[in-house]
Coordinates of N, CA and C in Angstrom, one line a residue:
X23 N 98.4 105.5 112.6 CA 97.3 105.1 111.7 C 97.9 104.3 110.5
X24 N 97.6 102.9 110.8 CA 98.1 102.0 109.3 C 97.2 102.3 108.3
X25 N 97.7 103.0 106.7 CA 96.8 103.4 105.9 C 96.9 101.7 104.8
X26 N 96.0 101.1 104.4 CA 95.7 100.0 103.7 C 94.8 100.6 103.4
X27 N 95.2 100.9 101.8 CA 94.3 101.0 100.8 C 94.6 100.7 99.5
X28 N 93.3 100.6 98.5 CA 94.0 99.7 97.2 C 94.6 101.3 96.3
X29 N 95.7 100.5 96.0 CA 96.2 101.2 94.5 C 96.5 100.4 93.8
X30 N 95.8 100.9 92.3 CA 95.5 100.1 91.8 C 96.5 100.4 90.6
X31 N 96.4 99.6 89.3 CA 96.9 100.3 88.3 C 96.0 100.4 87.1
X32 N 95.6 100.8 85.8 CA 95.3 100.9 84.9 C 94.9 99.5 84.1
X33 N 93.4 99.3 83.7 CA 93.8 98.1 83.1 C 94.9 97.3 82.2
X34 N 95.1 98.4 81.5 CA 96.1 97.9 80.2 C 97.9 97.7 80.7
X35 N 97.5 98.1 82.0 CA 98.8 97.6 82.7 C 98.7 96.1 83.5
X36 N 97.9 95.4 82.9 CA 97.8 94.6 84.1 C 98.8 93.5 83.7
X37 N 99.1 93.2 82.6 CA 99.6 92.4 82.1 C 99.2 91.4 81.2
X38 N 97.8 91.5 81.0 CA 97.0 90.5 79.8 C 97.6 90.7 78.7
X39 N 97.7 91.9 78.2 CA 98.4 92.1 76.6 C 99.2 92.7 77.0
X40 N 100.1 93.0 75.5 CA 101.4 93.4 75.5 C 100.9 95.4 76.3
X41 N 102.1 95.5 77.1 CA 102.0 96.9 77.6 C 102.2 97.9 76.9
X42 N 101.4 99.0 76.7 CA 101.4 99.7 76.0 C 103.0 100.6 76.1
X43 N 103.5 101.5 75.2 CA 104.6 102.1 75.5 C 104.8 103.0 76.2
X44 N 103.6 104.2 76.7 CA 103.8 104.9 77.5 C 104.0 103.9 79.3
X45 N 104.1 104.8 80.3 CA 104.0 104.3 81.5 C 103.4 104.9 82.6
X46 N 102.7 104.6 83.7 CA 101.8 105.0 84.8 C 102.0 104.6 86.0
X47 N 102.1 105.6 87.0 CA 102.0 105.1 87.7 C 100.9 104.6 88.5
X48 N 101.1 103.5 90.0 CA 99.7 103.3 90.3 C 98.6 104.0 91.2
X49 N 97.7 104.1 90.7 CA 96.1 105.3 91.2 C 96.7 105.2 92.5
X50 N 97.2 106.9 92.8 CA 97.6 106.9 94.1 C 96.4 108.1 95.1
X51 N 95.3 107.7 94.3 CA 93.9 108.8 94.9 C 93.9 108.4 96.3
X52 N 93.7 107.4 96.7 CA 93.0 106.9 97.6 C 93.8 106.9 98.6
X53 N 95.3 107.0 98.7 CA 96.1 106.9 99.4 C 96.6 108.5 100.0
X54 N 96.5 109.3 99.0 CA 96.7 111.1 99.3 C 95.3 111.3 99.6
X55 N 94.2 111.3 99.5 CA 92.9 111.6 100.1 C 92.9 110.9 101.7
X56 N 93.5 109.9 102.1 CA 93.3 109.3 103.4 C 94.3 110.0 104.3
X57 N 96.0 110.5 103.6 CA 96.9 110.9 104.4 C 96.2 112.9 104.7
X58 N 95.1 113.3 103.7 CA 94.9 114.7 103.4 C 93.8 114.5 104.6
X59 N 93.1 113.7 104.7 CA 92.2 113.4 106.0 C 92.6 113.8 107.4
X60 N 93.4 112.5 107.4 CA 94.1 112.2 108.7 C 95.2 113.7 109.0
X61 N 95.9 114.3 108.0 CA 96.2 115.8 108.8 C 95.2 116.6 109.0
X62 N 93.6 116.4 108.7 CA 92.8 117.2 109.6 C 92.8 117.1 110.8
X63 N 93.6 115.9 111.7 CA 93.2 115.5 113.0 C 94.4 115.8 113.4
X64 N 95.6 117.0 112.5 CA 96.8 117.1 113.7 C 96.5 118.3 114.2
X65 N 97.0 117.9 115.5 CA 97.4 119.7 116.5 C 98.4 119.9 116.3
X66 N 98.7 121.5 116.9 CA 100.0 121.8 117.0 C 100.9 121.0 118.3
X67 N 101.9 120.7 117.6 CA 103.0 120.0 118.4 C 102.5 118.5 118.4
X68 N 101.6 117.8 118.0 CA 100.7 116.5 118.1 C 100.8 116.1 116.9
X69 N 102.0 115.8 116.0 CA 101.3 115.2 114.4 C 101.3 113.5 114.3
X70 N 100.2 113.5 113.7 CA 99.9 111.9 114.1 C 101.1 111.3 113.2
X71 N 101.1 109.7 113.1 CA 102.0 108.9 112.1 C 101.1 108.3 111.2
X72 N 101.2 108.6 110.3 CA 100.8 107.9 109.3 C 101.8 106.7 108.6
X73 N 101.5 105.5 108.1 CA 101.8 104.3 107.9 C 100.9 103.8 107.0
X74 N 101.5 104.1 105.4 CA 100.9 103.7 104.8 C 101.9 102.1 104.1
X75 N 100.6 101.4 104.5 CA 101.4 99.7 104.2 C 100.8 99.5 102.8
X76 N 100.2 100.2 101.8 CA 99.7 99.7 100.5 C 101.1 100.1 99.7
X77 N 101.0 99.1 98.7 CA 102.3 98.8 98.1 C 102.5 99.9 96.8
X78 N 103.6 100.4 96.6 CA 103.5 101.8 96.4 C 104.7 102.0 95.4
X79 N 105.1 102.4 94.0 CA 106.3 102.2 93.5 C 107.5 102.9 94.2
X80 N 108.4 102.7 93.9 CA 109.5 103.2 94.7 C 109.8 104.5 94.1
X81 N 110.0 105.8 95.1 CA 109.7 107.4 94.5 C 108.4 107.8 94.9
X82 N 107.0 106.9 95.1 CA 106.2 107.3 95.6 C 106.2 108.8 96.1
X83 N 106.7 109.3 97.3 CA 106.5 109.3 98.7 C 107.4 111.0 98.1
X84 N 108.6 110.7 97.3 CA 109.1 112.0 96.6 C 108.2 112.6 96.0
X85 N 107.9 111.9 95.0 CA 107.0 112.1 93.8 C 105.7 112.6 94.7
X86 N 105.1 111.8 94.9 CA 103.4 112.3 95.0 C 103.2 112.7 96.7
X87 N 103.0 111.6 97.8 CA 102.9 111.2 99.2 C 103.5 112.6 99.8
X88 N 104.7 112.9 99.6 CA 105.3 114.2 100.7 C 104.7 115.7 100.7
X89 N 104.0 115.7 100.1 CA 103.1 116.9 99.6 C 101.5 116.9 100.4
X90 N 101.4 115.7 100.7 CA 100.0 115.2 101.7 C 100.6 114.9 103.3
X91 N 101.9 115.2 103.3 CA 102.3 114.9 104.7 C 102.8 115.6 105.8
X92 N 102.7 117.1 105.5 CA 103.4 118.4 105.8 C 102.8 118.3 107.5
X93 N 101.6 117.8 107.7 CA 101.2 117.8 108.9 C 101.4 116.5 110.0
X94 N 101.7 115.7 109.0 CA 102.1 114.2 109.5 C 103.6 113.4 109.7
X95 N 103.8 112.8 110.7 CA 105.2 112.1 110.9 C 104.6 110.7 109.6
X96 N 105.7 110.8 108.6 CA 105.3 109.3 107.4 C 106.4 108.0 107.9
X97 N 105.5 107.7 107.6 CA 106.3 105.8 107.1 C 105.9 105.3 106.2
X98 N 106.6 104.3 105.9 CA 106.7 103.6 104.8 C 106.6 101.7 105.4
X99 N 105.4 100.9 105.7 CA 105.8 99.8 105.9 C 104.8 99.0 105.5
X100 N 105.1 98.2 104.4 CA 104.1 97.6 103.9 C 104.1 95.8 104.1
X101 N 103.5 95.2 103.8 CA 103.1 94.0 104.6 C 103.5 92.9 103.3
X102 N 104.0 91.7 103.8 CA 104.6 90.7 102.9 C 103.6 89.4 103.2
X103 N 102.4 89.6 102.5 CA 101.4 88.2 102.7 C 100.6 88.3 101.3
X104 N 101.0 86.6 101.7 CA 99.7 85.9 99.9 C 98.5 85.4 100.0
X105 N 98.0 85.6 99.8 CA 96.4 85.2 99.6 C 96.5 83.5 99.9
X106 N 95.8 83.1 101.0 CA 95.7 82.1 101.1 C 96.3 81.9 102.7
X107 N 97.4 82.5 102.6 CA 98.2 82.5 104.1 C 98.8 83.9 104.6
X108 N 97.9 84.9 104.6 CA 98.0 86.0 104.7 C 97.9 86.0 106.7
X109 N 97.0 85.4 107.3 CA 97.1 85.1 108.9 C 98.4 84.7 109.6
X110 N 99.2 83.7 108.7 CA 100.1 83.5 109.4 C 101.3 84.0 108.7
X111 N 101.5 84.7 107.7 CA 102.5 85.6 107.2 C 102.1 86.6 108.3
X112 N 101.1 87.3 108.3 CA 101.4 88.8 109.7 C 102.1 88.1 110.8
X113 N 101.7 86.6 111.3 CA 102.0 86.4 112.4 C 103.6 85.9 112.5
X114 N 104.3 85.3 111.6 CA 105.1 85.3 111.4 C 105.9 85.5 110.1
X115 N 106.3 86.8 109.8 CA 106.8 87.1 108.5 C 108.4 86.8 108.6
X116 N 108.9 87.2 107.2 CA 110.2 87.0 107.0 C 110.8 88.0 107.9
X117 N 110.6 89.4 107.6 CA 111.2 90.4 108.3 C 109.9 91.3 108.5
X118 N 110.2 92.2 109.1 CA 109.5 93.7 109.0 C 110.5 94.9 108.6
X119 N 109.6 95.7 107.8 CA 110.2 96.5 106.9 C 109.6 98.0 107.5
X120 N 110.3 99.0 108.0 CA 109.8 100.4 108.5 C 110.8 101.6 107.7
X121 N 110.3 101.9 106.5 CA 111.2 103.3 105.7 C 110.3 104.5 106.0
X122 N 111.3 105.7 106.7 CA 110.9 106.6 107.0 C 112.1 107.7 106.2
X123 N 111.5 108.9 106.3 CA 112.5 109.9 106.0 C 113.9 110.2 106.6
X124 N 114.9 110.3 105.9 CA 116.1 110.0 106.7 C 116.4 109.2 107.6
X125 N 116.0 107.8 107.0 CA 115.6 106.9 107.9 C 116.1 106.4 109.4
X126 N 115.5 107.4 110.0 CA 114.8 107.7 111.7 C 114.2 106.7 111.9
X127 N 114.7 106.3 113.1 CA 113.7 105.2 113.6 C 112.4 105.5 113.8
X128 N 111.5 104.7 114.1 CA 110.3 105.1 114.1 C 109.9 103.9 115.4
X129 N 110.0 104.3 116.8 CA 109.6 103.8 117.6 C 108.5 102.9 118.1
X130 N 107.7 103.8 117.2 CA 106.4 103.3 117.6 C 106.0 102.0 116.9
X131 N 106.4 102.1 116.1 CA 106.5 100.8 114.4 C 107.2 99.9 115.7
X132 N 108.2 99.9 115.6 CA 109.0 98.9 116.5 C 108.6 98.3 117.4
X133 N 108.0 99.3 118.1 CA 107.4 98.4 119.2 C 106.3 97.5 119.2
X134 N 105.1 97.8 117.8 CA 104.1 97.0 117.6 C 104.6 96.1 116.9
X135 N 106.2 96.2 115.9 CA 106.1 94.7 115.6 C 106.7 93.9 116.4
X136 N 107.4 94.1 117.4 CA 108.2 93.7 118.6 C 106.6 92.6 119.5
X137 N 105.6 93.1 119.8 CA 104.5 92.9 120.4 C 103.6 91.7 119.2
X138 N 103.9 92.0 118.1 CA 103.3 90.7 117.1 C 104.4 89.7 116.6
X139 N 105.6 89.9 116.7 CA 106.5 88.9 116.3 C 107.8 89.2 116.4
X140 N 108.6 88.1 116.3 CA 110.2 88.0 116.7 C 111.1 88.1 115.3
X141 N 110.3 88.5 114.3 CA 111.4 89.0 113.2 C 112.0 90.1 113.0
X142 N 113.4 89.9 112.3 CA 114.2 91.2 112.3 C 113.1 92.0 111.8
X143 N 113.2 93.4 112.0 CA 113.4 94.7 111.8 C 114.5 95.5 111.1
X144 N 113.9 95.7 109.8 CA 114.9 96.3 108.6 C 114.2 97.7 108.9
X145 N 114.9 99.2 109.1 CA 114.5 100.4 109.3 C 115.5 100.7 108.0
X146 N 115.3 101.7 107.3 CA 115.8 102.5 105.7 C 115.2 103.9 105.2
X147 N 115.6 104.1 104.4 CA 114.1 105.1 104.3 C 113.8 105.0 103.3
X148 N 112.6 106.0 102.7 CA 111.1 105.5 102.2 C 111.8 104.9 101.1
X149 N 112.2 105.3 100.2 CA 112.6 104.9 98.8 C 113.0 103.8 98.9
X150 N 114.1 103.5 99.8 CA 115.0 102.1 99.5 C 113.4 101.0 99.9
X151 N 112.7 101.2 101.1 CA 112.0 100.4 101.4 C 111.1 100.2 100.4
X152 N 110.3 101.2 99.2 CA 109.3 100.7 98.6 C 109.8 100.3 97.2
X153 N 111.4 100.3 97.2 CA 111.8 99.7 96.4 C 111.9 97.9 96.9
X154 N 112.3 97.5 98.2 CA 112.5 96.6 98.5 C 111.2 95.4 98.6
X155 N 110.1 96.4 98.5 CA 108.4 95.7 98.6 C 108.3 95.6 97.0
X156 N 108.3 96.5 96.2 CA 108.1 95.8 94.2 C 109.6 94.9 94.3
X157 N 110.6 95.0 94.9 CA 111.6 94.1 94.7 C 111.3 92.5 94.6
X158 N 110.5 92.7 95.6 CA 109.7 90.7 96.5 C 108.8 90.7 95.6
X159 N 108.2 91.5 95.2 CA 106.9 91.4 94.2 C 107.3 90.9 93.1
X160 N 108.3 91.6 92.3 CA 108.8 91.3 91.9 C 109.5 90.0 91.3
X161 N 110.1 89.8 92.4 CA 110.9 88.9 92.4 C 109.8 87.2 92.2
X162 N 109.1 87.4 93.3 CA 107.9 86.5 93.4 C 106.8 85.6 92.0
X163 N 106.8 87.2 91.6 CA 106.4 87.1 90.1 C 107.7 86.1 88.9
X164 N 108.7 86.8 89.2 CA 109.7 85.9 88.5 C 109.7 84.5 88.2
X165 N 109.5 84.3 89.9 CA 109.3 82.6 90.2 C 108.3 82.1 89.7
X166 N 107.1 82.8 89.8 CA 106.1 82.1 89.0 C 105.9 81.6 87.7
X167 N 106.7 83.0 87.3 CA 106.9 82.4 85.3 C 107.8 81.8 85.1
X168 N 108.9 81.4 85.7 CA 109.2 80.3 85.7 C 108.9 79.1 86.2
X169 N 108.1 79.3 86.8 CA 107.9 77.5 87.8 C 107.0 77.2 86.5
X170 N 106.0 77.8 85.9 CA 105.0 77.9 84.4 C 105.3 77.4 83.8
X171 N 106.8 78.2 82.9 CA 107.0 77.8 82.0 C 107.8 76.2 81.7
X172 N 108.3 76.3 83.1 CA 108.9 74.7 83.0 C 107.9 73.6 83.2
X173 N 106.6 73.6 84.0 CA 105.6 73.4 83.7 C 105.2 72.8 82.4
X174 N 104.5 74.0 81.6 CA 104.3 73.8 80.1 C 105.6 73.2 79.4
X175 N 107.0 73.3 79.5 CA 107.5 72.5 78.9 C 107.7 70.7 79.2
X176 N 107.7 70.6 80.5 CA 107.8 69.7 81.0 C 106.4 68.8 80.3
X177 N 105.5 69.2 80.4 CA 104.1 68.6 80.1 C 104.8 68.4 77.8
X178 N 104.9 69.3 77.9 CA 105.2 69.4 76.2 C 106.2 68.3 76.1
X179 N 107.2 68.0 77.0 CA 108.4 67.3 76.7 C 108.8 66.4 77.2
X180 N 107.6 65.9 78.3 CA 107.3 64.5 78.4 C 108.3 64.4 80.1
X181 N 108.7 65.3 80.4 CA 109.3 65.5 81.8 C 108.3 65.6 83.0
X182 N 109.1 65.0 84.0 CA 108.4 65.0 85.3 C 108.8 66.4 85.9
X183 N 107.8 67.4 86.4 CA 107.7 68.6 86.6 C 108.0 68.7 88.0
X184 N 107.5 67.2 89.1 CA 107.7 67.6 89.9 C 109.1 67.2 90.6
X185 N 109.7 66.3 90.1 CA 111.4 65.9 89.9 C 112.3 66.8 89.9
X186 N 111.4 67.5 88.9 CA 112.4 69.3 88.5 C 112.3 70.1 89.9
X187 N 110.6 70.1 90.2 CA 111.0 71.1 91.1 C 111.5 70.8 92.4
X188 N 111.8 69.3 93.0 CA 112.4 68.9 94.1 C 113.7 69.3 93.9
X189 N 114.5 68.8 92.8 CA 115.9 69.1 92.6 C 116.1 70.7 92.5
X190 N 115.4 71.2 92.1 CA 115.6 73.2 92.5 C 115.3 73.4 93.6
X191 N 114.5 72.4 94.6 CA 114.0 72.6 95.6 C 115.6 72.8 97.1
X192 N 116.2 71.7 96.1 CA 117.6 71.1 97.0 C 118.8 71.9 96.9
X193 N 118.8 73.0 96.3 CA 119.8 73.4 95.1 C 119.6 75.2 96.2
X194 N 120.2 74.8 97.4 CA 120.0 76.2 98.5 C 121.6 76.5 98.6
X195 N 122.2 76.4 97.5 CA 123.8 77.1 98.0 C 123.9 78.6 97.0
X196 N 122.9 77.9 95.8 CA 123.5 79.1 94.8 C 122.1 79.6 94.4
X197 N 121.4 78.6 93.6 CA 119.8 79.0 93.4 C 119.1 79.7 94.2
X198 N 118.7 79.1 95.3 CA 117.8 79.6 96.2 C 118.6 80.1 98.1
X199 N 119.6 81.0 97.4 CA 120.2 81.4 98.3 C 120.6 83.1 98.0
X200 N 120.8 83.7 98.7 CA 121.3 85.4 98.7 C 122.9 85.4 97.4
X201 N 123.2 84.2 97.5 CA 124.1 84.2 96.2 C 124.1 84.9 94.8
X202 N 124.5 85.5 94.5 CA 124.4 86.1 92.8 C 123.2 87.1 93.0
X203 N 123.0 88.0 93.9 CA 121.7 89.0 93.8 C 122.5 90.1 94.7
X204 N 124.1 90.3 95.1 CA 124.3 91.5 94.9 C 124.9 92.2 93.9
X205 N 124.5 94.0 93.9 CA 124.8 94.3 93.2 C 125.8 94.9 92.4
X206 N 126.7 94.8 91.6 CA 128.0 94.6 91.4 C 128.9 93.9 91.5
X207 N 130.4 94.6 91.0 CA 131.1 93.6 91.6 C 131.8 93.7 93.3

């Protein structure tokens, strides 16, 4: 059972204003009421899989999720699509991502993404994976405030913005490559 459902966060986390100093994590109701469901429907020796693909902070699954799952086989595999091209990201994604506990393969994940597409298959378990989904999110977000702010300066500073961004566009050895993003030395 792929669980997709929204978690949300708190307005004042959304990022309009400055973030307040405490911290929260995101409304994870909707996601332990759906896994507390679906163990109504296990038998003995029969526990269904739950797969929850809504994007979830990393610790989730310690923290809150494993306490809803005592009757359930869990995963962790959430989905990498943007609004706009969200059809053809399922159909062809970068990778597929399956974090399970002690990260065990999870057969059955495998073989449905084997049946929708020819990308690797990353298996881990839950933590590393829901770190690796706010990682892209992350990361994604990065891009944007910078593509913005060179934007707004470009416009302020009389630069061609899109000159800039062809020459970052060309720049795949060090910039926009796996280069300088491990960690350590």
């Amino acid at each position: 059972t792929l669980i997709i459902v929204p978690t949300p966060h708190e307005p004042e986390f959304s990022g309009e204003q400055r973030l307040p100093p405490e911290r929260a994590d995101f409304d994870m109701s909707a996601v332990t009421a759906t896994l507390d469901a679906l163990s109504g429907y296990a038998e003995p020796g029969c526990a269904p899989l739950a797969v929850v693909v809504s994007t979830v902070l990393p610790g989730s699954y310690d923290r809150v999720l494993m306490g809803h799952t005592q009757r359930l086989r869990y995963a962790y595999s959430p989905c990498f699509a943007a609004m706009g091209s969200v059809e053809d990201d399922l159909r062809a994604p970068e990778f597929n991502l399956i974090g399970t506990p002690g990260a065990r393969r999870c057969l059955e994940l495998e073989e449905m993404y084997r049946s929708l597409n020819d990308a690797e298959i990353i298996t881990t378990d839950v933590t590393t994976a829901e770190g690796i989904k706010v990682l892209y999110n992350s990361f994604i977000g990065a891009k944007v405030a910078l593509g913005n702010l060179w934007g707004e300066m470009a416009e302020k500073l009389g630069m061609n913005v899109d000159m800039m961004h062809h020459a970052i566009s060309l720049s795949t050895k060090r910039l926009l490559s796996p280069r300088y993003l491990e960690a350590g030395m």
